[in-house]
Tab-separated table of C-alpha atoms and ligand atoms in Angstrom:
chain	number	residue	atom	x	y	z
A	1	MET	CA	5.850	18.002	-34.074
A	2	LYS	CA	8.725	18.835	-31.727
A	3	PRO	CA	9.078	16.389	-28.782
A	4	ILE	CA	7.530	17.450	-25.485
A	5	GLN	CA	10.317	18.389	-23.056
A	6	VAL	CA	10.565	16.873	-19.629
A	7	GLY	CA	12.645	17.899	-16.620
A	8	LEU	CA	13.611	15.277	-14.059
A	9	LEU	CA	14.163	16.106	-10.387
A	10	GLY	CA	16.234	13.349	-8.770
A	11	ILE	CA	17.944	10.661	-10.808
A	12	GLY	CA	18.304	7.637	-8.561
A	13	THR	CA	17.037	4.141	-9.302
A	14	VAL	CA	13.648	5.124	-10.736
A	15	GLY	CA	14.956	8.225	-12.504
A	16	SER	CA	17.636	6.341	-14.401
A	17	GLY	CA	15.125	3.594	-15.234
A	18	THR	CA	12.801	6.242	-16.638
A	19	PHE	CA	15.574	7.765	-18.705
A	20	ASN	CA	16.674	4.386	-20.076
A	21	VAL	CA	13.216	3.012	-20.919
A	22	LEU	CA	12.193	6.280	-22.550
A	23	LYS	CA	15.299	6.174	-24.699
A	24	ARG	CA	15.069	2.464	-25.521
A	25	ASN	CA	11.381	2.512	-26.477
A	26	GLN	CA	11.219	6.054	-27.838
A	27	GLU	CA	9.880	5.088	-31.262
A	28	GLU	CA	6.954	3.065	-29.931
A	29	ILE	CA	6.239	5.602	-27.191
A	30	LYS	CA	6.157	8.351	-29.827
A	31	ARG	CA	3.678	6.361	-31.941
A	32	ARG	CA	1.452	6.011	-28.895
A	33	ALA	CA	1.773	9.551	-27.530
A	34	GLY	CA	1.472	11.269	-30.895
A	35	ARG	CA	4.783	13.051	-30.431
A	36	GLY	CA	8.189	12.370	-28.948
A	37	ILE	CA	8.874	12.665	-25.220
A	38	GLU	CA	12.383	13.717	-24.194
A	39	ILE	CA	14.043	14.282	-20.859
A	40	THR	CA	16.138	17.319	-21.681
A	41	MET	CA	17.094	18.524	-18.200
A	42	VAL	CA	17.959	16.713	-14.987
A	43	ALA	CA	18.492	18.142	-11.511
A	44	ASP	CA	20.352	16.153	-8.891
A	45	LEU	CA	22.627	17.168	-6.035
A	46	ASP	CA	25.085	14.563	-7.304
A	47	THR	CA	25.692	16.051	-10.753
A	48	ALA	CA	28.510	13.597	-11.534
A	49	ARG	CA	26.191	10.625	-10.962
A	50	ALA	CA	23.460	12.334	-12.970
A	51	SER	CA	25.788	13.094	-15.893
A	52	ALA	CA	26.993	9.495	-15.920
A	53	ALA	CA	23.390	8.258	-15.983
A	54	VAL	CA	22.164	10.435	-18.861
A	55	GLY	CA	25.238	10.901	-21.056
A	56	GLU	CA	25.632	13.823	-23.450
A	57	GLY	CA	22.892	16.046	-24.763
A	58	VAL	CA	20.994	16.399	-21.493
A	59	GLN	CA	21.493	19.451	-19.327
A	60	VAL	CA	22.438	18.435	-15.764
A	61	VAL	CA	22.116	20.940	-12.924
A	62	SER	CA	22.240	20.766	-9.146
A	63	ASP	CA	19.427	23.296	-8.659
A	64	ALA	CA	15.939	21.834	-9.153
A	65	ARG	CA	14.510	25.341	-9.436
A	66	ALA	CA	16.478	25.855	-12.653
A	67	VAL	CA	14.398	23.049	-14.190
A	68	ILE	CA	11.138	24.599	-13.006
A	69	ALA	CA	12.217	28.003	-14.336
A	70	ASN	CA	13.033	26.643	-17.806
A	71	PRO	CA	10.206	27.803	-20.122
A	72	ASP	CA	10.867	24.933	-22.572
A	73	ILE	CA	10.030	22.277	-19.984
A	74	ASP	CA	6.356	21.227	-20.042
A	75	ILE	CA	6.457	18.338	-17.567
A	76	VAL	CA	8.405	17.996	-14.323
A	77	ILE	CA	9.009	14.531	-12.876
A	78	GLU	CA	9.522	14.631	-9.115
A	79	LEU	CA	11.489	11.615	-7.864
A	80	ILE	CA	13.044	13.160	-4.755
A	81	GLY	CA	10.576	11.709	-2.243
A	82	GLY	CA	9.436	12.827	1.202
A	83	TYR	CA	7.310	15.763	2.293
A	84	GLY	CA	9.981	18.451	2.610
A	85	ILE	CA	11.703	19.987	-0.396
A	86	ALA	CA	9.693	17.701	-2.701
A	87	LYS	CA	6.482	19.426	-1.625
A	88	GLN	CA	7.913	22.894	-2.195
A	89	LEU	CA	9.188	21.943	-5.631
A	90	VAL	CA	5.917	20.315	-6.685
A	91	MET	CA	3.970	23.394	-5.586
A	92	GLU	CA	6.431	25.671	-7.395
A	93	ALA	CA	6.247	23.565	-10.555
A	94	ILE	CA	2.448	23.768	-10.497
A	95	ALA	CA	2.584	27.525	-9.912
A	96	ALA	CA	4.907	27.782	-12.916
A	97	GLY	CA	2.278	26.006	-15.041
A	98	LYS	CA	4.170	22.702	-15.369
A	99	HIS	CA	2.448	19.339	-15.362
A	100	VAL	CA	3.874	17.078	-12.668
A	101	VAL	CA	4.545	13.348	-12.579
A	102	THR	CA	5.468	11.923	-9.195
A	103	ALA	CA	6.053	8.576	-7.520
A	104	ASN	CA	5.771	10.237	-4.111
A	105	LYS	CA	2.979	8.436	-2.234
A	106	ALA	CA	3.909	10.011	1.109
A	107	LEU	CA	3.576	13.517	-0.291
A	108	LEU	CA	0.202	12.895	-1.955
A	109	ALA	CA	-1.305	10.866	0.894
A	110	VAL	CA	-0.538	13.645	3.352
A	111	HIS	CA	-0.709	16.835	1.241
A	112	GLY	CA	-2.737	15.611	-1.747
A	113	THR	CA	-5.732	17.859	-1.147
A	114	GLU	CA	-3.608	21.012	-1.259
A	115	ILE	CA	-1.595	19.793	-4.251
A	116	PHE	CA	-4.581	18.699	-6.341
A	117	GLU	CA	-6.424	21.941	-5.569
A	118	ALA	CA	-3.426	23.982	-6.710
A	119	ALA	CA	-3.139	21.897	-9.890
A	120	GLN	CA	-6.854	22.244	-10.586
A	121	ALA	CA	-6.694	26.020	-10.151
A	122	LYS	CA	-3.712	26.257	-12.495
A	123	GLY	CA	-5.146	23.838	-15.077
A	124	VAL	CA	-2.234	21.395	-14.895
A	125	MET	CA	-2.119	17.665	-14.270
A	126	VAL	CA	-0.458	15.867	-11.366
A	127	ALA	CA	-0.054	12.220	-12.328
A	128	PHE	CA	0.999	9.524	-9.851
A	129	GLU	CA	0.627	6.029	-11.290
A	130	ALA	CA	4.066	5.126	-9.902
A	131	ALA	CA	3.055	6.075	-6.366
A	132	VAL	CA	0.974	2.935	-5.788
A	133	ALA	CA	2.195	-0.607	-6.441
A	134	GLY	CA	5.057	0.470	-8.743
A	135	GLY	CA	4.591	-1.034	-12.181
A	136	ILE	CA	1.010	-2.249	-11.666
A	137	PRO	CA	-1.353	0.199	-13.418
A	138	ILE	CA	-3.756	0.221	-10.479
A	139	ILE	CA	-4.471	3.958	-10.529
A	140	LYS	CA	-5.483	3.722	-14.188
A	141	ALA	CA	-7.629	0.663	-13.461
A	142	LEU	CA	-9.434	2.294	-10.534
A	143	ARG	CA	-9.834	5.691	-12.120
A	144	GLU	CA	-10.764	4.655	-15.645
A	145	GLY	CA	-11.160	0.913	-16.221
A	146	LEU	CA	-13.574	0.440	-13.310
A	147	THR	CA	-15.363	3.751	-13.651
A	148	ALA	CA	-18.773	2.086	-14.152
A	149	ASN	CA	-18.640	0.454	-10.749
A	150	SER	CA	-19.612	1.267	-7.251
A	151	ILE	CA	-16.383	-0.017	-5.765
A	152	GLN	CA	-17.060	-2.058	-2.640
A	153	TRP	CA	-13.609	-2.871	-1.341
A	154	ILE	CA	-9.915	-3.007	-2.129
A	155	ALA	CA	-7.366	-5.240	-0.431
A	156	GLY	CA	-3.749	-5.147	-1.467
A	157	ILE	CA	-0.280	-6.404	-0.783
A	158	ILE	CA	1.272	-3.065	-1.579
A	159	ASN	CA	4.611	-3.233	0.162
A	160	GLY	CA	7.185	-5.574	-1.300
A	161	THR	CA	9.644	-5.355	1.593
A	162	THR	CA	7.165	-6.671	4.141
A	163	ASN	CA	5.801	-9.299	1.774
A	164	PHE	CA	9.339	-10.541	1.215
A	165	ILE	CA	9.918	-10.697	4.981
A	166	LEU	CA	6.637	-12.540	5.621
A	167	SER	CA	7.360	-15.028	2.823
A	168	GLU	CA	10.780	-15.772	4.289
A	169	MET	CA	9.377	-16.100	7.820
A	170	ARG	CA	6.862	-18.665	6.564
A	171	ASP	CA	9.232	-20.587	4.288
A	172	LYS	CA	12.076	-20.825	6.766
A	173	GLY	CA	10.232	-20.660	10.092
A	174	LEU	CA	12.435	-17.719	11.127
A	175	ASP	CA	11.478	-14.798	13.344
A	176	PHE	CA	10.993	-11.228	12.155
A	177	ALA	CA	14.293	-9.749	13.378
A	178	THR	CA	16.406	-12.467	11.739
A	179	VAL	CA	14.653	-12.122	8.380
A	180	LEU	CA	14.816	-8.321	8.462
A	181	LYS	CA	18.604	-8.464	8.917
A	182	GLU	CA	18.922	-10.879	6.013
A	183	ALA	CA	16.629	-8.720	3.840
A	184	GLN	CA	18.813	-5.688	4.576
A	185	ARG	CA	21.959	-7.661	3.740
A	186	LEU	CA	20.461	-8.690	0.393
A	187	GLY	CA	19.263	-5.146	-0.361
A	188	TYR	CA	15.541	-6.023	-0.208
A	189	ALA	CA	15.007	-3.765	2.810
A	190	GLU	CA	16.273	-0.216	3.271
A	191	ALA	CA	18.903	0.585	5.906
A	192	ASP	CA	16.060	2.457	7.644
A	193	PRO	CA	13.052	0.245	6.909
A	194	THR	CA	10.681	1.963	9.367
A	195	PHE	CA	8.089	3.165	6.829
A	196	ASP	CA	7.915	-0.306	5.282
A	197	ILE	CA	7.855	-2.529	8.361
A	198	GLU	CA	5.571	-0.259	10.373
A	199	GLY	CA	2.958	-0.216	7.605
A	200	VAL	CA	3.305	3.511	6.834
A	201	ASP	CA	4.259	3.059	3.176
A	202	ALA	CA	1.301	0.722	2.623
A	203	ALA	CA	-0.967	3.205	4.411
A	204	HIS	CA	0.130	6.010	2.082
A	205	LYS	CA	-0.760	3.829	-0.892
A	206	VAL	CA	-4.115	2.597	0.387
A	207	THR	CA	-5.043	6.178	1.318
A	208	LEU	CA	-4.620	7.169	-2.337
A	209	MET	CA	-6.611	4.171	-3.580
A	210	SER	CA	-9.368	4.878	-1.069
A	211	ALA	CA	-9.753	8.458	-2.272
A	212	ILE	CA	-9.990	7.340	-5.902
A	213	ALA	CA	-12.307	4.430	-5.193
A	214	PHE	CA	-14.821	6.316	-3.076
A	215	GLY	CA	-14.481	9.942	-4.161
A	216	ILE	CA	-13.313	11.125	-0.752
A	217	PRO	CA	-10.383	13.415	0.097
A	218	VAL	CA	-7.015	11.800	0.895
A	219	GLN	CA	-7.047	11.221	4.658
A	220	PHE	CA	-3.831	9.532	5.708
A	221	ALA	CA	-4.183	10.861	9.254
A	222	LYS	CA	-7.339	8.766	9.708
A	223	ALA	CA	-5.829	5.498	8.480
A	224	HIS	CA	-5.264	2.732	11.010
A	225	VAL	CA	-1.631	1.680	10.633
A	226	GLU	CA	-0.048	-1.469	12.045
A	227	GLY	CA	3.111	-3.095	10.736
A	228	ILE	CA	4.634	-6.539	11.008
A	229	THR	CA	7.278	-5.979	13.682
A	230	LYS	CA	5.355	-7.822	16.394
A	231	LEU	CA	4.483	-10.891	14.321
A	232	ALA	CA	5.771	-14.144	15.761
A	233	ALA	CA	6.881	-17.092	13.620
A	234	GLN	CA	4.602	-19.201	15.823
A	235	ASP	CA	1.469	-17.404	14.625
A	236	ILE	CA	2.489	-17.799	11.001
A	237	LYS	CA	2.818	-21.536	11.693
A	238	TYR	CA	-0.539	-21.835	13.505
A	239	ALA	CA	-2.258	-19.822	10.772
A	240	GLU	CA	-0.863	-22.255	8.208
A	241	GLN	CA	-2.193	-25.219	10.184
A	242	LEU	CA	-5.616	-23.588	10.053
A	243	GLY	CA	-5.430	-23.042	6.270
A	244	TYR	CA	-4.353	-19.369	6.265
A	245	ARG	CA	-1.345	-17.241	5.401
A	246	ILE	CA	-0.478	-13.975	7.108
A	247	LYS	CA	-0.058	-10.971	4.801
A	248	LEU	CA	0.316	-7.248	5.444
A	249	LEU	CA	-2.815	-5.885	3.795
A	250	GLY	CA	-3.909	-2.393	2.891
A	251	ILE	CA	-7.697	-2.460	3.046
A	252	THR	CA	-10.326	0.110	2.225
A	253	ARG	CA	-13.989	-0.797	2.238
A	254	ARG	CA	-17.398	0.801	1.850
A	255	ALA	CA	-19.131	-0.157	5.114
A	256	ALA	CA	-22.553	0.655	6.566
A	257	GLY	CA	-21.408	3.701	8.548
A	258	GLY	CA	-18.543	4.981	6.421
A	259	ILE	CA	-15.233	3.953	4.889
A	260	GLU	CA	-12.726	1.552	6.388
A	261	LEU	CA	-9.098	2.559	5.863
A	262	ARG	CA	-6.584	0.271	7.479
A	263	VAL	CA	-3.213	-1.442	7.186
A	264	HIS	CA	-2.370	-4.427	9.362
A	265	PRO	CA	-1.255	-8.038	9.166
A	266	ALA	CA	-4.170	-10.333	8.368
A	267	LEU	CA	-4.875	-14.012	7.959
A	268	VAL	CA	-5.954	-14.709	4.377
A	269	PRO	CA	-7.303	-18.138	3.327
A	270	ALA	CA	-4.413	-20.023	1.672
A	271	LYS	CA	-6.611	-20.803	-1.328
A	272	ARG	CA	-7.009	-17.113	-2.273
A	273	LEU	CA	-4.721	-15.850	-5.041
A	274	LEU	CA	-3.672	-12.974	-2.778
A	275	ALA	CA	-2.360	-15.431	-0.177
A	276	ASN	CA	-0.047	-16.870	-2.837
A	277	VAL	CA	1.652	-13.598	-3.734
A	278	GLU	CA	5.169	-14.265	-2.514
A	279	GLY	CA	8.469	-12.456	-2.168
A	280	ALA	CA	8.641	-8.779	-3.085
A	281	MET	CA	5.677	-8.936	-5.485
A	282	ASN	CA	2.598	-6.732	-5.068
A	283	ALA	CA	-1.039	-7.500	-5.797
A	284	VAL	CA	-4.289	-5.594	-5.420
A	285	VAL	CA	-7.794	-7.054	-5.375
A	286	VAL	CA	-10.620	-4.668	-6.241
A	287	HIS	CA	-14.262	-5.611	-5.874
A	288	GLY	CA	-16.747	-3.597	-7.886
A	289	ASP	CA	-20.514	-4.140	-7.844
A	290	ALA	CA	-20.696	-4.688	-11.607
A	291	VAL	CA	-17.397	-6.344	-12.428
A	292	GLY	CA	-17.076	-8.490	-9.301
A	293	THR	CA	-13.609	-9.272	-8.020
A	294	THR	CA	-10.577	-8.297	-10.101
A	295	LEU	CA	-6.895	-8.880	-9.379
A	296	TYR	CA	-3.823	-6.861	-10.399
A	297	TYR	CA	-0.392	-8.412	-9.860
A	298	GLY	CA	3.178	-7.364	-10.588
A	299	LYS	CA	6.341	-5.710	-9.385
A	300	GLY	CA	5.671	-2.974	-6.857
A	301	ALA	CA	9.132	-1.433	-6.955
A	302	GLY	CA	12.377	-1.409	-8.899
A	303	SER	CA	13.947	0.727	-11.548
A	304	GLU	CA	12.180	-0.207	-14.796
A	305	PRO	CA	8.859	-1.465	-13.319
A	306	THR	CA	8.393	1.916	-11.635
A	307	ALA	CA	9.687	3.705	-14.745
A	308	SER	CA	6.941	1.911	-16.679
A	309	ALA	CA	4.349	3.720	-14.545
A	310	VAL	CA	6.155	7.083	-14.714
A	311	ILE	CA	6.284	6.914	-18.512
A	312	ALA	CA	2.623	5.910	-18.760
A	313	ASP	CA	1.875	9.191	-16.981
A	314	LEU	CA	4.161	11.097	-19.372
A	315	VAL	CA	2.248	9.630	-22.321
A	316	ASP	CA	-1.132	10.507	-20.767
A	317	ILE	CA	-0.031	14.086	-20.204
A	318	THR	CA	1.416	14.351	-23.708
A	319	ARG	CA	-1.894	13.193	-25.172
A	320	LEU	CA	-4.051	15.422	-22.993
A	321	HIS	CA	-2.146	18.580	-22.231
A	322	THR	CA	-3.690	20.557	-25.067
A	323	ALA	CA	-7.210	19.388	-24.120
A	324	ASP	CA	-9.531	21.581	-22.124
A	325	ALA	CA	-8.710	20.948	-18.433
A	326	ALA	CA	-12.376	20.161	-17.748
A	327	GLN	CA	-12.256	17.263	-20.204
A	328	ARG	CA	-9.322	15.512	-18.547
A	329	VAL	CA	-9.650	12.568	-16.164
A	330	PRO	CA	-9.965	14.099	-12.666
A	331	HIS	CA	-6.964	13.555	-10.389
A	332	LEU	CA	-8.962	11.500	-7.901
A	333	ALA	CA	-11.394	9.995	-10.446
A	334	PHE	CA	-14.355	12.097	-9.240
A	335	HIS	CA	-14.824	15.700	-10.326
A	336	PRO	CA	-13.584	18.016	-7.559
A	337	ASN	CA	-17.033	19.494	-7.012
A	338	ALA	CA	-18.522	15.982	-6.779
A	339	MET	CA	-16.253	14.643	-4.039
A	340	SER	CA	-18.193	13.084	-1.212
A	341	ASP	CA	-18.066	14.823	2.139
A	342	HIS	CA	-20.569	12.560	3.879
A	343	LEU	CA	-18.442	9.402	3.940
A	344	ASP	CA	-16.285	9.415	7.065
A	345	VAL	CA	-13.370	7.119	7.735
A	346	LEU	CA	-14.587	4.740	10.452
A	347	PRO	CA	-12.737	4.457	13.753
A	348	MET	CA	-11.301	0.937	14.204
A	349	ARG	CA	-13.777	0.144	16.994
A	350	ASP	CA	-16.544	0.287	14.381
A	351	VAL	CA	-14.815	-1.954	11.847
A	352	VAL	CA	-16.364	-5.394	11.481
A	353	THR	CA	-14.083	-8.313	10.660
A	354	SER	CA	-13.108	-11.709	12.037
A	355	TYR	CA	-10.177	-12.551	14.282
A	356	TYR	CA	-7.423	-15.003	15.106
A	357	LEU	CA	-6.722	-15.049	18.832
A	358	ARG	CA	-3.870	-16.874	20.537
A	359	LEU	CA	-3.947	-17.262	24.298
A	360	ARG	CA	-1.144	-18.782	26.321
A	361	VAL	CA	-3.099	-20.470	29.111
A	362	ALA	CA	-2.617	-22.780	32.057
A	363	ASP	CA	-3.304	-26.319	30.888
A	364	GLU	CA	-5.938	-27.146	33.517
A	365	ALA	CA	-9.595	-28.112	33.766
A	366	GLY	CA	-12.187	-25.466	32.938
A	367	VAL	CA	-9.900	-22.960	31.155
A	368	LEU	CA	-11.337	-23.529	27.672
A	369	ALA	CA	-14.868	-23.285	29.077
A	370	ARG	CA	-14.084	-19.992	30.853
A	371	VAL	CA	-12.528	-18.478	27.757
A	372	THR	CA	-15.291	-19.529	25.368
A	373	GLY	CA	-17.943	-18.625	27.958
A	374	LEU	CA	-16.574	-15.097	28.211
A	375	LEU	CA	-16.556	-14.748	24.413
A	376	ALA	CA	-20.131	-16.076	24.250
A	377	ASN	CA	-21.249	-13.529	26.851
A	378	ALA	CA	-19.707	-10.775	24.751
A	379	GLY	CA	-21.705	-12.006	21.744
A	380	ILE	CA	-18.589	-13.148	19.875
A	381	SER	CA	-19.254	-16.252	17.810
A	382	ILE	CA	-16.440	-18.802	17.507
A	383	ASP	CA	-15.622	-20.296	14.120
A	384	ALA	CA	-12.855	-22.736	15.121
A	385	VAL	CA	-10.691	-23.665	18.097
A	386	LEU	CA	-7.275	-25.270	17.987
A	387	GLN	CA	-5.541	-26.400	21.146
A	388	ARG	CA	-1.907	-27.440	20.987
A	389	GLU	CA	-0.431	-30.237	23.081
A	390	ALA	CA	1.213	-28.678	26.152
A	391	ASP	CA	4.415	-30.655	25.467
A	392	GLU	CA	4.577	-29.267	21.943
A	393	VAL	CA	4.233	-25.684	23.199
A	394	GLY	CA	6.344	-25.600	26.341
A	395	GLY	CA	8.452	-28.777	26.137
A	396	GLU	CA	8.000	-32.058	28.027
A	397	GLY	CA	5.968	-31.745	31.224
A	398	SER	CA	4.788	-28.223	30.369
A	399	THR	CA	1.768	-26.925	32.259
A	400	GLN	CA	0.999	-24.240	29.666
A	401	THR	CA	-0.567	-24.463	26.281
A	402	ASP	CA	-1.674	-22.302	23.355
A	403	LEU	CA	-5.332	-21.920	22.645
A	404	ILE	CA	-6.072	-20.591	19.165
A	405	ILE	CA	-9.535	-19.281	18.423
A	406	LEU	CA	-10.946	-18.064	15.117
A	407	THR	CA	-14.013	-15.868	15.451
A	408	HIS	CA	-16.811	-15.021	13.088
A	409	ASP	CA	-17.338	-11.373	12.081
A	410	THR	CA	-17.486	-9.085	15.090
A	411	LYS	CA	-17.169	-5.384	15.754
A	412	GLU	CA	-13.589	-4.525	16.710
A	413	GLY	CA	-14.751	-2.594	19.766
A	414	THR	CA	-16.534	-5.691	21.082
A	415	VAL	CA	-13.354	-7.733	20.625
A	416	ASP	CA	-11.241	-5.039	22.344
A	417	ASP	CA	-13.511	-5.145	25.410
A	418	ALA	CA	-13.650	-8.947	25.506
A	419	LEU	CA	-9.870	-9.212	25.185
A	420	ALA	CA	-9.405	-6.838	28.127
A	421	GLU	CA	-11.570	-9.177	30.232
A	422	LEU	CA	-9.826	-12.307	28.955
A	423	GLN	CA	-6.431	-10.824	29.664
A	424	ALA	CA	-7.436	-10.333	33.300
A	425	LEU	CA	-8.208	-14.058	33.824
A	426	PRO	CA	-5.561	-15.653	36.090
A	427	SER	CA	-5.274	-18.641	33.744
A	428	VAL	CA	-4.256	-16.388	30.806
A	429	LEU	CA	-0.486	-16.272	31.229
A	430	ALA	CA	0.817	-13.930	28.513
A	431	PRO	CA	-0.366	-11.004	26.394
A	432	ILE	CA	-3.085	-12.257	24.032
A	433	VAL	CA	-2.180	-12.190	20.347
A	434	ARG	CA	-4.934	-10.826	18.115
A	435	ILE	CA	-4.604	-10.798	14.323
A	436	ARG	CA	-7.456	-9.823	12.032
A	437	LYS	CA	-8.719	-12.341	9.491
A	438	GLU	CA	-9.970	-11.354	6.057
A	439	GLU	CA	-11.882	-13.950	4.055
A	440	LEU	CA	-11.914	-11.663	0.945
A	441	SER	CA	-14.948	-13.414	-0.460
B	1	HSE	N1	9.465	0.401	-0.238
B	1	HSE	C1	8.372	0.008	-1.069
B	1	HSE	C2	8.164	-1.497	-0.975
B	1	HSE	C3	8.549	0.364	-2.517
B	1	HSE	O1	8.895	-2.186	-0.270
B	1	HSE	O2	7.237	-1.965	-1.600
B	1	HSE	C4	8.269	1.785	-2.803
B	1	HSE	O3	6.992	2.155	-2.402
């Protein structure tokens, strides 16, 4: 049978990785897919770069619409990124009856409902394994491997840039700004790292996993998003002394009143495997009622790791594109008419978790009692307290000290209210640091 023809929109790092791996492993991929898969047309504004990347025999154009208009192309790979032109091109490709493979988590987390509906109506597939955790086949695992389960929760390190920064901060005792500069110098962080360091990239990814895990629409706008820019080296050190590491986690959980969907730094017990994921690596823990806790680990970015996921999607489409659309795996794991509309994303005030609190206080009689008394009155149960020597915190003769408190599980709203009261105490001398703690047990 003639190879299936693929058009590639955007040939940067991932695009050239896809081209190279497809070429290098073409024989084995063909044996798996049942027929060959060939990228025959590439669109990129930089046609010289594109031509250099693909060599002879591949048509290179600057106009992406020429790829979509080509009747010989069955699958379009979108690797442009963003919500702008990428969205238009994906919608046009679907309208033209092309299957789409994309690594664009931002596009799907924000516009996924519209895109999947259009694909459903047209009977084409939109595949996005590369959009979450790069080379880790987490979409496949959630959508197919764990399909027997009622998934209870997912917690992931799904942004390599921030995990690299946090690892360096811990290893070297450096502050955030210093490590970010070094990460940019070494090429680990983008020149504009905003989406990574502010948690937005992780929120896009956890939004997609949440939809697949719980059969709910993609709802990025309802995700709670906090990045790592305000983390102090001091808190990483105190957390370590208490047996924890701080990680930027994407969490989604089935809770009593709805679904939790949140990204924020969190203390994780140092003995958990997730706490030991270092550098730019990614890892996702999924807890299903039948299987228990499972862990997926690997490279979350990079040319060939991400290409691995893109090509897995190409193979899936090649195997399934002649099948009746109703028999294919649904885009979001649940059949479109069986998506749940009764599970709301919970506001953060209703989320229940435990907390690390750091209070800079006057080192004088009665302060600890006032602080713990106020927490007790609010119904917040304390798990552990650590008080540093004043000299260690503020230098010799210091009259200030750090009081670190770990709480048991509490509703976030209760903690918000208690912290507002604590902050107003005259003996609390600086803004209180609050970091959530996830036991992941
Ligand atoms: N910028 C992402 C990261 C990779 O640092 O993990 C692409 O999603």
